[in-house]
Amino acid sequence: MKLPAQPNRSLMDGLACLQALTSCTGPIGSRELARVLRLEPTRVNRLLGTLASMGLAEQDENRKYRPGPGIHALAAQSLFGSGLVNRAIRYLPPLHKYGHVVALGVLWRDQTSYLYQVNPQRPTEQGLVQGLPFPAASSGIGLVLLAHQPEDAVRDLYNPAHPPPLPLSFDPPKLDGPQGLIARLRRIRKQGHALVETDLGRRTLAVPVGTANYAAVAFAGTFPDTEVPDLKAALQEAAANLAT
């Protein structure tokens, strides 16, 4: 989506700080965060102070910043207020009978975040909300959602004509050529699903949820090509229920 004619830069920078805080694996100093975001340190320090005053950030004993209790409340409200997680709890467990990891994820810019990720063989080790983001261009869920975006939007995301308000979270993929991202997305769009080969012979099969393509559901595991049609049909049925 293009920026409006008069974007609110303060709002964009504040959200950039907040997003960076929630993506860090530990507390981060204001100067280090300024380097990550390519922003002026005094501005970042002021924005972090404002977020802390609102409870969206907090400082530890070393005066480094981390997400505050307010951001956790917002996350819970958004997850359960949307109804998507409630529907996932209802409609995704039947997929566990296939013996593969079942995942539900969303796309934001160049990253995939998982709202549901359960391995039926180790249910106590994995569950709702797998927090850290994953590169969308390497994720079945990310790829099937990128495939339903305009190609110009994908190009502008990974190779913007102007510096973006938020830096990319991951190194950009190769866009052009037979094995480039654009060609892969065209194939995914045509076949209606993403099938991604990962490490140790594992694969991910993903389909989008609904016509708005705001989320996707996937199987991850080891399965042959002959099982793909049946697995895809099961995912599509679950996706239709999640979209209601």
PDB file of C-alpha atoms in Angstrom:
ATOM      1  CA  MET A   1       0.000   0.000   0.000  1.00  0.00           C
ATOM      2  CA  LYS A   2       1.308   3.430  -0.921  1.00  0.00           C
ATOM      3  CA  LEU A   3       1.891   6.115   1.690  1.00  0.00           C
ATOM      4  CA  PRO A   4      -0.706   8.898   1.932  1.00  0.00           C
ATOM      5  CA  ALA A   5       0.144  12.323   0.574  1.00  0.00           C
ATOM      6  CA  GLN A   6       1.045  13.603   4.051  1.00  0.00           C
ATOM      7  CA  PRO A   7       2.140  10.637   6.186  1.00  0.00           C
ATOM      8  CA  ASN A   8       2.497  11.098   9.930  1.00  0.00           C
ATOM      9  CA  ARG A   9       6.206  10.489  10.359  1.00  0.00           C
ATOM     10  CA  SER A  10       6.089  10.559  14.154  1.00  0.00           C
ATOM     11  CA  LEU A  11       3.464   7.819  14.179  1.00  0.00           C
ATOM     12  CA  MET A  12       5.467   5.748  11.683  1.00  0.00           C
ATOM     13  CA  ASP A  13       8.690   6.099  13.676  1.00  0.00           C
ATOM     14  CA  GLY A  14       6.927   5.285  16.945  1.00  0.00           C
ATOM     15  CA  LEU A  15       5.440   2.119  15.449  1.00  0.00           C
ATOM     16  CA  ALA A  16       8.864   1.233  14.037  1.00  0.00           C
ATOM     17  CA  CYS A  17      10.314   1.436  17.558  1.00  0.00           C
ATOM     18  CA  LEU A  18       7.487  -0.650  18.968  1.00  0.00           C
ATOM     19  CA  GLN A  19       7.781  -3.305  16.260  1.00  0.00           C
ATOM     20  CA  ALA A  20      11.538  -3.515  16.745  1.00  0.00           C
ATOM     21  CA  LEU A  21      11.131  -3.949  20.512  1.00  0.00           C
ATOM     22  CA  THR A  22       8.678  -6.811  20.074  1.00  0.00           C
ATOM     23  CA  SER A  23      11.012  -8.537  17.586  1.00  0.00           C
ATOM     24  CA  CYS A  24      14.111  -8.412  19.801  1.00  0.00           C
ATOM     25  CA  THR A  25      15.026 -11.503  21.801  1.00  0.00           C
ATOM     26  CA  GLY A  26      16.060  -9.338  24.770  1.00  0.00           C
ATOM     27  CA  PRO A  27      16.240  -5.752  26.038  1.00  0.00           C
ATOM     28  CA  ILE A  28      17.890  -3.221  23.727  1.00  0.00           C
ATOM     29  CA  GLY A  29      19.430   0.211  24.325  1.00  0.00           C
ATOM     30  CA  SER A  30      18.087   3.311  22.626  1.00  0.00           C
ATOM     31  CA  ARG A  31      21.297   3.945  20.665  1.00  0.00           C
ATOM     32  CA  GLU A  32      21.439   0.367  19.422  1.00  0.00           C
ATOM     33  CA  LEU A  33      17.794   0.588  18.384  1.00  0.00           C
ATOM     34  CA  ALA A  34      18.495   3.856  16.586  1.00  0.00           C
ATOM     35  CA  ARG A  35      21.211   2.127  14.538  1.00  0.00           C
ATOM     36  CA  VAL A  36      18.849  -0.732  13.649  1.00  0.00           C
ATOM     37  CA  LEU A  37      16.120   1.666  12.525  1.00  0.00           C
ATOM     38  CA  ARG A  38      18.487   4.194  10.910  1.00  0.00           C
ATOM     39  CA  LEU A  39      16.978   6.980  13.003  1.00  0.00           C
ATOM     40  CA  GLU A  40      18.515   9.819  15.012  1.00  0.00           C
ATOM     41  CA  PRO A  41      19.340   8.589  18.576  1.00  0.00           C
ATOM     42  CA  THR A  42      17.722  11.545  20.346  1.00  0.00           C
ATOM     43  CA  ARG A  43      14.486  10.946  18.437  1.00  0.00           C
ATOM     44  CA  VAL A  44      14.465   7.234  19.285  1.00  0.00           C
ATOM     45  CA  ASN A  45      15.138   7.973  22.942  1.00  0.00           C
ATOM     46  CA  ARG A  46      12.206  10.392  23.016  1.00  0.00           C
ATOM     47  CA  LEU A  47       9.906   7.914  21.279  1.00  0.00           C
ATOM     48  CA  LEU A  48      10.892   5.123  23.660  1.00  0.00           C
ATOM     49  CA  GLY A  49      10.238   7.415  26.618  1.00  0.00           C
ATOM     50  CA  THR A  50       6.769   8.135  25.267  1.00  0.00           C
ATOM     51  CA  LEU A  51       6.058   4.424  24.743  1.00  0.00           C
ATOM     52  CA  ALA A  52       7.262   3.699  28.285  1.00  0.00           C
ATOM     53  CA  SER A  53       4.967   6.372  29.721  1.00  0.00           C
ATOM     54  CA  MET A  54       2.054   4.597  28.002  1.00  0.00           C
ATOM     55  CA  GLY A  55       3.046   1.178  29.346  1.00  0.00           C
ATOM     56  CA  LEU A  56       3.905  -0.096  25.865  1.00  0.00           C
ATOM     57  CA  ALA A  57       7.611  -0.283  26.743  1.00  0.00           C
ATOM     58  CA  GLU A  58       9.617  -0.502  29.953  1.00  0.00           C
ATOM     59  CA  GLN A  59      13.251  -0.288  31.090  1.00  0.00           C
ATOM     60  CA  ASP A  60      15.171  -3.001  32.870  1.00  0.00           C
ATOM     61  CA  GLU A  61      17.787  -2.530  35.583  1.00  0.00           C
ATOM     62  CA  ASN A  62      20.361  -1.625  32.902  1.00  0.00           C
ATOM     63  CA  ARG A  63      18.028   1.036  31.456  1.00  0.00           C
ATOM     64  CA  LYS A  64      17.539  -0.967  28.281  1.00  0.00           C
ATOM     65  CA  TYR A  65      14.091  -1.189  26.758  1.00  0.00           C
ATOM     66  CA  ARG A  66      11.766  -4.138  26.300  1.00  0.00           C
ATOM     67  CA  PRO A  67       8.030  -4.507  25.571  1.00  0.00           C
ATOM     68  CA  GLY A  68       5.850  -3.310  28.437  1.00  0.00           C
ATOM     69  CA  PRO A  69       2.640  -4.827  29.829  1.00  0.00           C
ATOM     70  CA  GLY A  70       0.513  -2.638  27.574  1.00  0.00           C
ATOM     71  CA  ILE A  71       1.766  -4.313  24.404  1.00  0.00           C
ATOM     72  CA  HIS A  72       0.890  -7.749  25.792  1.00  0.00           C
ATOM     73  CA  ALA A  73      -2.629  -6.539  26.563  1.00  0.00           C
ATOM     74  CA  LEU A  74      -2.975  -5.142  23.035  1.00  0.00           C
ATOM     75  CA  ALA A  75      -1.697  -8.394  21.552  1.00  0.00           C
ATOM     76  CA  ALA A  76      -4.196 -10.458  23.526  1.00  0.00           C
ATOM     77  CA  GLN A  77      -7.057  -8.119  22.660  1.00  0.00           C
ATOM     78  CA  SER A  78      -6.212  -8.151  18.950  1.00  0.00           C
ATOM     79  CA  LEU A  79      -5.753 -11.929  18.763  1.00  0.00           C
ATOM     80  CA  PHE A  80      -8.953 -12.868  20.503  1.00  0.00           C
ATOM     81  CA  GLY A  81     -10.943  -9.849  19.387  1.00  0.00           C
ATOM     82  CA  SER A  82     -10.480 -10.827  15.755  1.00  0.00           C
ATOM     83  CA  GLY A  83     -12.008 -14.248  16.402  1.00  0.00           C
ATOM     84  CA  LEU A  84      -9.288 -15.932  14.346  1.00  0.00           C
ATOM     85  CA  VAL A  85      -7.595 -17.649  17.286  1.00  0.00           C
ATOM     86  CA  ASN A  86     -10.921 -18.840  18.670  1.00  0.00           C
ATOM     87  CA  ARG A  87     -11.760 -20.372  15.297  1.00  0.00           C
ATOM     88  CA  ALA A  88      -8.283 -21.906  15.104  1.00  0.00           C
ATOM     89  CA  ILE A  89      -8.809 -23.651  18.448  1.00  0.00           C
ATOM     90  CA  ARG A  90     -12.062 -25.046  17.092  1.00  0.00           C
ATOM     91  CA  TYR A  91     -11.198 -26.017  13.524  1.00  0.00           C
ATOM     92  CA  LEU A  92      -7.475 -26.868  13.445  1.00  0.00           C
ATOM     93  CA  PRO A  93      -7.201 -29.758  15.974  1.00  0.00           C
ATOM     94  CA  PRO A  94      -8.976 -32.201  13.581  1.00  0.00           C
ATOM     95  CA  LEU A  95      -6.019 -31.733  11.199  1.00  0.00           C
ATOM     96  CA  HIS A  96      -3.696 -33.349  13.748  1.00  0.00           C
ATOM     97  CA  LYS A  97      -4.922 -36.803  12.662  1.00  0.00           C
ATOM     98  CA  TYR A  98      -2.684 -36.502   9.583  1.00  0.00           C
ATOM     99  CA  GLY A  99       0.381 -36.620  11.838  1.00  0.00           C
ATOM    100  CA  HIS A 100       2.016 -33.412  10.625  1.00  0.00           C
ATOM    101  CA  VAL A 101       2.690 -30.068  12.267  1.00  0.00           C
ATOM    102  CA  VAL A 102      -0.324 -27.788  11.789  1.00  0.00           C
ATOM    103  CA  ALA A 103       0.297 -24.040  11.573  1.00  0.00           C
ATOM    104  CA  LEU A 104      -1.700 -20.854  11.149  1.00  0.00           C
ATOM    105  CA  GLY A 105       0.202 -17.699  10.313  1.00  0.00           C
ATOM    106  CA  VAL A 106      -0.141 -14.128   9.137  1.00  0.00           C
ATOM    107  CA  LEU A 107       2.012 -11.938   6.908  1.00  0.00           C
ATOM    108  CA  TRP A 108       3.295  -8.485   7.772  1.00  0.00           C
ATOM    109  CA  ARG A 109       5.725  -6.892   5.339  1.00  0.00           C
ATOM    110  CA  ASP A 110       8.614  -9.381   4.900  1.00  0.00           C
ATOM    111  CA  GLN A 111       7.852 -11.603   7.886  1.00  0.00           C
ATOM    112  CA  THR A 112       5.527 -14.422   8.862  1.00  0.00           C
ATOM    113  CA  SER A 113       4.268 -14.754  12.419  1.00  0.00           C
ATOM    114  CA  TYR A 114       2.622 -17.941  13.635  1.00  0.00           C
ATOM    115  CA  LEU A 115      -0.548 -17.742  15.694  1.00  0.00           C
ATOM    116  CA  TYR A 116      -0.907 -21.510  15.987  1.00  0.00           C
ATOM    117  CA  GLN A 117       1.772 -24.149  15.537  1.00  0.00           C
ATOM    118  CA  VAL A 118       1.220 -27.608  16.976  1.00  0.00           C
ATOM    119  CA  ASN A 119       3.140 -30.823  16.501  1.00  0.00           C
ATOM    120  CA  PRO A 120       0.677 -33.653  17.297  1.00  0.00           C
ATOM    121  CA  GLN A 121       3.594 -35.872  18.334  1.00  0.00           C
ATOM    122  CA  ARG A 122       4.832 -33.284  20.882  1.00  0.00           C
ATOM    123  CA  PRO A 123       1.723 -31.256  21.787  1.00  0.00           C
ATOM    124  CA  THR A 124       3.121 -29.980  25.086  1.00  0.00           C
ATOM    125  CA  GLU A 125       6.199 -28.472  23.439  1.00  0.00           C
ATOM    126  CA  GLN A 126       4.417 -26.386  20.828  1.00  0.00           C
ATOM    127  CA  GLY A 127       1.136 -24.563  20.931  1.00  0.00           C
ATOM    128  CA  LEU A 128      -0.569 -21.266  20.364  1.00  0.00           C
ATOM    129  CA  VAL A 129       1.363 -18.174  19.380  1.00  0.00           C
ATOM    130  CA  GLN A 130       4.893 -18.892  18.204  1.00  0.00           C
ATOM    131  CA  GLY A 131       6.189 -15.377  18.661  1.00  0.00           C
ATOM    132  CA  LEU A 132       9.386 -14.778  16.704  1.00  0.00           C
ATOM    133  CA  PRO A 133       8.934 -13.765  13.049  1.00  0.00           C
ATOM    134  CA  PHE A 134      10.215 -15.893  10.158  1.00  0.00           C
ATOM    135  CA  PRO A 135      11.264 -14.724   6.662  1.00  0.00           C
ATOM    136  CA  ALA A 136       8.138 -14.693   4.502  1.00  0.00           C
ATOM    137  CA  ALA A 137      10.102 -15.601   1.366  1.00  0.00           C
ATOM    138  CA  SER A 138      11.260 -18.851   3.030  1.00  0.00           C
ATOM    139  CA  SER A 139       7.917 -19.748   4.584  1.00  0.00           C
ATOM    140  CA  GLY A 140       5.089 -21.673   2.921  1.00  0.00           C
ATOM    141  CA  ILE A 141       2.572 -19.469   4.687  1.00  0.00           C
ATOM    142  CA  GLY A 142       4.497 -16.328   3.778  1.00  0.00           C
ATOM    143  CA  LEU A 143       4.858 -17.336   0.132  1.00  0.00           C
ATOM    144  CA  VAL A 144       1.196 -18.203  -0.393  1.00  0.00           C
ATOM    145  CA  LEU A 145       0.211 -14.824   1.087  1.00  0.00           C
ATOM    146  CA  LEU A 146       2.834 -12.893  -0.890  1.00  0.00           C
ATOM    147  CA  ALA A 147       1.539 -14.622  -4.037  1.00  0.00           C
ATOM    148  CA  HIS A 148      -1.828 -12.931  -3.604  1.00  0.00           C
ATOM    149  CA  GLN A 149      -0.326  -9.462  -3.435  1.00  0.00           C
ATOM    150  CA  PRO A 150       0.251  -7.373  -6.585  1.00  0.00           C
ATOM    151  CA  GLU A 151       3.687  -7.995  -8.059  1.00  0.00           C
ATOM    152  CA  ASP A 152       4.464  -4.284  -7.914  1.00  0.00           C
ATOM    153  CA  ALA A 153       3.811  -4.335  -4.175  1.00  0.00           C
ATOM    154  CA  VAL A 154       6.170  -7.292  -3.711  1.00  0.00           C
ATOM    155  CA  ARG A 155       8.885  -5.574  -5.751  1.00  0.00           C
ATOM    156  CA  ASP A 156       8.463  -2.359  -3.791  1.00  0.00           C
ATOM    157  CA  LEU A 157       8.677  -4.263  -0.520  1.00  0.00           C
ATOM    158  CA  TYR A 158      11.999  -5.906  -1.325  1.00  0.00           C
ATOM    159  CA  ASN A 159      13.452  -3.283  -3.669  1.00  0.00           C
ATOM    160  CA  PRO A 160      11.785   0.032  -2.788  1.00  0.00           C
ATOM    161  CA  ALA A 161      12.287   3.120  -4.915  1.00  0.00           C
ATOM    162  CA  HIS A 162      12.429   5.170  -1.706  1.00  0.00           C
ATOM    163  CA  PRO A 163      13.646   4.263   1.785  1.00  0.00           C
ATOM    164  CA  PRO A 164      10.785   2.480   3.581  1.00  0.00           C
ATOM    165  CA  PRO A 165       9.414   3.763   6.909  1.00  0.00           C
ATOM    166  CA  LEU A 166      10.506   0.461   8.478  1.00  0.00           C
ATOM    167  CA  PRO A 167      13.647  -1.464   7.502  1.00  0.00           C
ATOM    168  CA  LEU A 168      13.278  -5.052   6.352  1.00  0.00           C
ATOM    169  CA  SER A 169      13.596  -7.661   9.073  1.00  0.00           C
ATOM    170  CA  PHE A 170      15.487 -10.105   6.824  1.00  0.00           C
ATOM    171  CA  ASP A 171      17.824 -10.019   3.835  1.00  0.00           C
ATOM    172  CA  PRO A 172      15.793  -9.546   0.628  1.00  0.00           C
ATOM    173  CA  PRO A 173      15.518 -12.544  -1.728  1.00  0.00           C
ATOM    174  CA  LYS A 174      16.440 -12.563  -5.408  1.00  0.00           C
ATOM    175  CA  LEU A 175      13.391 -11.289  -7.266  1.00  0.00           C
ATOM    176  CA  ASP A 176      13.946 -12.100 -10.945  1.00  0.00           C
ATOM    177  CA  GLY A 177      14.922 -15.119 -13.008  1.00  0.00           C
ATOM    178  CA  PRO A 178      13.353 -18.601 -13.313  1.00  0.00           C
ATOM    179  CA  GLN A 179      14.054 -19.362  -9.636  1.00  0.00           C
ATOM    180  CA  GLY A 180      13.473 -15.830  -8.392  1.00  0.00           C
ATOM    181  CA  LEU A 181      10.725 -14.847  -5.986  1.00  0.00           C
ATOM    182  CA  ILE A 182       8.433 -13.300  -8.623  1.00  0.00           C
ATOM    183  CA  ALA A 183       8.446 -16.484 -10.736  1.00  0.00           C
ATOM    184  CA  ARG A 184       7.811 -18.616  -7.632  1.00  0.00           C
ATOM    185  CA  LEU A 185       4.873 -16.447  -6.624  1.00  0.00           C
ATOM    186  CA  ARG A 186       3.358 -16.736 -10.114  1.00  0.00           C
ATOM    187  CA  ARG A 187       3.522 -20.543  -9.894  1.00  0.00           C
ATOM    188  CA  ILE A 188       1.984 -20.517  -6.411  1.00  0.00           C
ATOM    189  CA  ARG A 189      -0.798 -18.192  -7.528  1.00  0.00           C
ATOM    190  CA  LYS A 190      -1.597 -20.509 -10.460  1.00  0.00           C
ATOM    191  CA  GLN A 191      -1.690 -23.735  -8.419  1.00  0.00           C
ATOM    192  CA  GLY A 192      -3.487 -22.231  -5.406  1.00  0.00           C
ATOM    193  CA  HIS A 193      -1.024 -23.449  -2.800  1.00  0.00           C
ATOM    194  CA  ALA A 194       2.610 -23.175  -1.762  1.00  0.00           C
ATOM    195  CA  LEU A 195       4.746 -26.309  -1.450  1.00  0.00           C
ATOM    196  CA  VAL A 196       8.136 -25.528   0.068  1.00  0.00           C
ATOM    197  CA  GLU A 197      11.025 -27.937   0.570  1.00  0.00           C
ATOM    198  CA  THR A 198      12.828 -27.361   3.874  1.00  0.00           C
ATOM    199  CA  ASP A 199      15.670 -29.120   5.660  1.00  0.00           C
ATOM    200  CA  LEU A 200      16.014 -32.868   6.283  1.00  0.00           C
ATOM    201  CA  GLY A 201      13.447 -33.744   3.629  1.00  0.00           C
ATOM    202  CA  ARG A 202      10.653 -31.866   5.331  1.00  0.00           C
ATOM    203  CA  ARG A 203       8.058 -29.907   3.376  1.00  0.00           C
ATOM    204  CA  THR A 204       5.444 -27.249   4.039  1.00  0.00           C
ATOM    205  CA  LEU A 205       2.107 -27.144   2.214  1.00  0.00           C
ATOM    206  CA  ALA A 206       0.102 -23.940   2.703  1.00  0.00           C
ATOM    207  CA  VAL A 207      -3.183 -22.469   1.463  1.00  0.00           C
ATOM    208  CA  PRO A 208      -4.669 -19.002   2.105  1.00  0.00           C
ATOM    209  CA  VAL A 209      -7.582 -18.329   4.444  1.00  0.00           C
ATOM    210  CA  GLY A 210     -10.506 -16.542   2.802  1.00  0.00           C
ATOM    211  CA  THR A 211     -10.544 -14.208  -0.164  1.00  0.00           C
ATOM    212  CA  ALA A 212      -8.836 -11.385   1.743  1.00  0.00           C
ATOM    213  CA  ASN A 213      -5.731 -13.608   2.134  1.00  0.00           C
ATOM    214  CA  TYR A 214      -4.844 -12.174   5.525  1.00  0.00           C
ATOM    215  CA  ALA A 215      -3.773 -15.534   6.966  1.00  0.00           C
ATOM    216  CA  ALA A 216      -2.833 -19.012   5.793  1.00  0.00           C
ATOM    217  CA  VAL A 217      -2.915 -22.524   7.199  1.00  0.00           C
ATOM    218  CA  ALA A 218      -0.296 -25.192   6.568  1.00  0.00           C
ATOM    219  CA  PHE A 219       0.988 -28.702   7.145  1.00  0.00           C
ATOM    220  CA  ALA A 220       4.702 -29.224   7.799  1.00  0.00           C
ATOM    221  CA  GLY A 221       6.313 -32.634   7.768  1.00  0.00           C
ATOM    222  CA  THR A 222       7.479 -35.440   5.502  1.00  0.00           C
ATOM    223  CA  PHE A 223       4.895 -36.497   2.941  1.00  0.00           C
ATOM    224  CA  PRO A 224       5.108 -37.639  -0.701  1.00  0.00           C
ATOM    225  CA  ASP A 225       3.589 -35.890  -3.708  1.00  0.00           C
ATOM    226  CA  THR A 226       0.813 -38.483  -3.813  1.00  0.00           C
ATOM    227  CA  GLU A 227      -0.532 -37.183  -0.470  1.00  0.00           C
ATOM    228  CA  VAL A 228      -0.532 -33.521  -1.483  1.00  0.00           C
ATOM    229  CA  PRO A 229      -4.051 -33.460  -3.027  1.00  0.00           C
ATOM    230  CA  ASP A 230      -5.684 -34.958   0.085  1.00  0.00           C
ATOM    231  CA  LEU A 231      -3.683 -32.715   2.436  1.00  0.00           C
ATOM    232  CA  LYS A 232      -4.552 -29.659   0.354  1.00  0.00           C
ATOM    233  CA  ALA A 233      -8.251 -30.548   0.457  1.00  0.00           C
ATOM    234  CA  ALA A 234      -8.108 -30.866   4.251  1.00  0.00           C
ATOM    235  CA  LEU A 235      -6.352 -27.498   4.550  1.00  0.00           C
ATOM    236  CA  GLN A 236      -8.863 -25.828   2.240  1.00  0.00           C
ATOM    237  CA  GLU A 237     -11.773 -27.132   4.301  1.00  0.00           C
ATOM    238  CA  ALA A 238     -10.165 -25.810   7.489  1.00  0.00           C
ATOM    239  CA  ALA A 239      -9.384 -22.494   5.778  1.00  0.00           C
ATOM    240  CA  ALA A 240     -13.011 -22.095   4.712  1.00  0.00           C
ATOM    241  CA  ASN A 241     -14.109 -22.598   8.319  1.00  0.00           C
ATOM    242  CA  LEU A 242     -11.501 -20.154   9.619  1.00  0.00           C
ATOM    243  CA  ALA A 243     -12.754 -17.507   7.188  1.00  0.00           C
ATOM    244  CA  THR A 244     -16.366 -17.633   8.420  1.00  0.00           C
TER     245      THR A 244
END
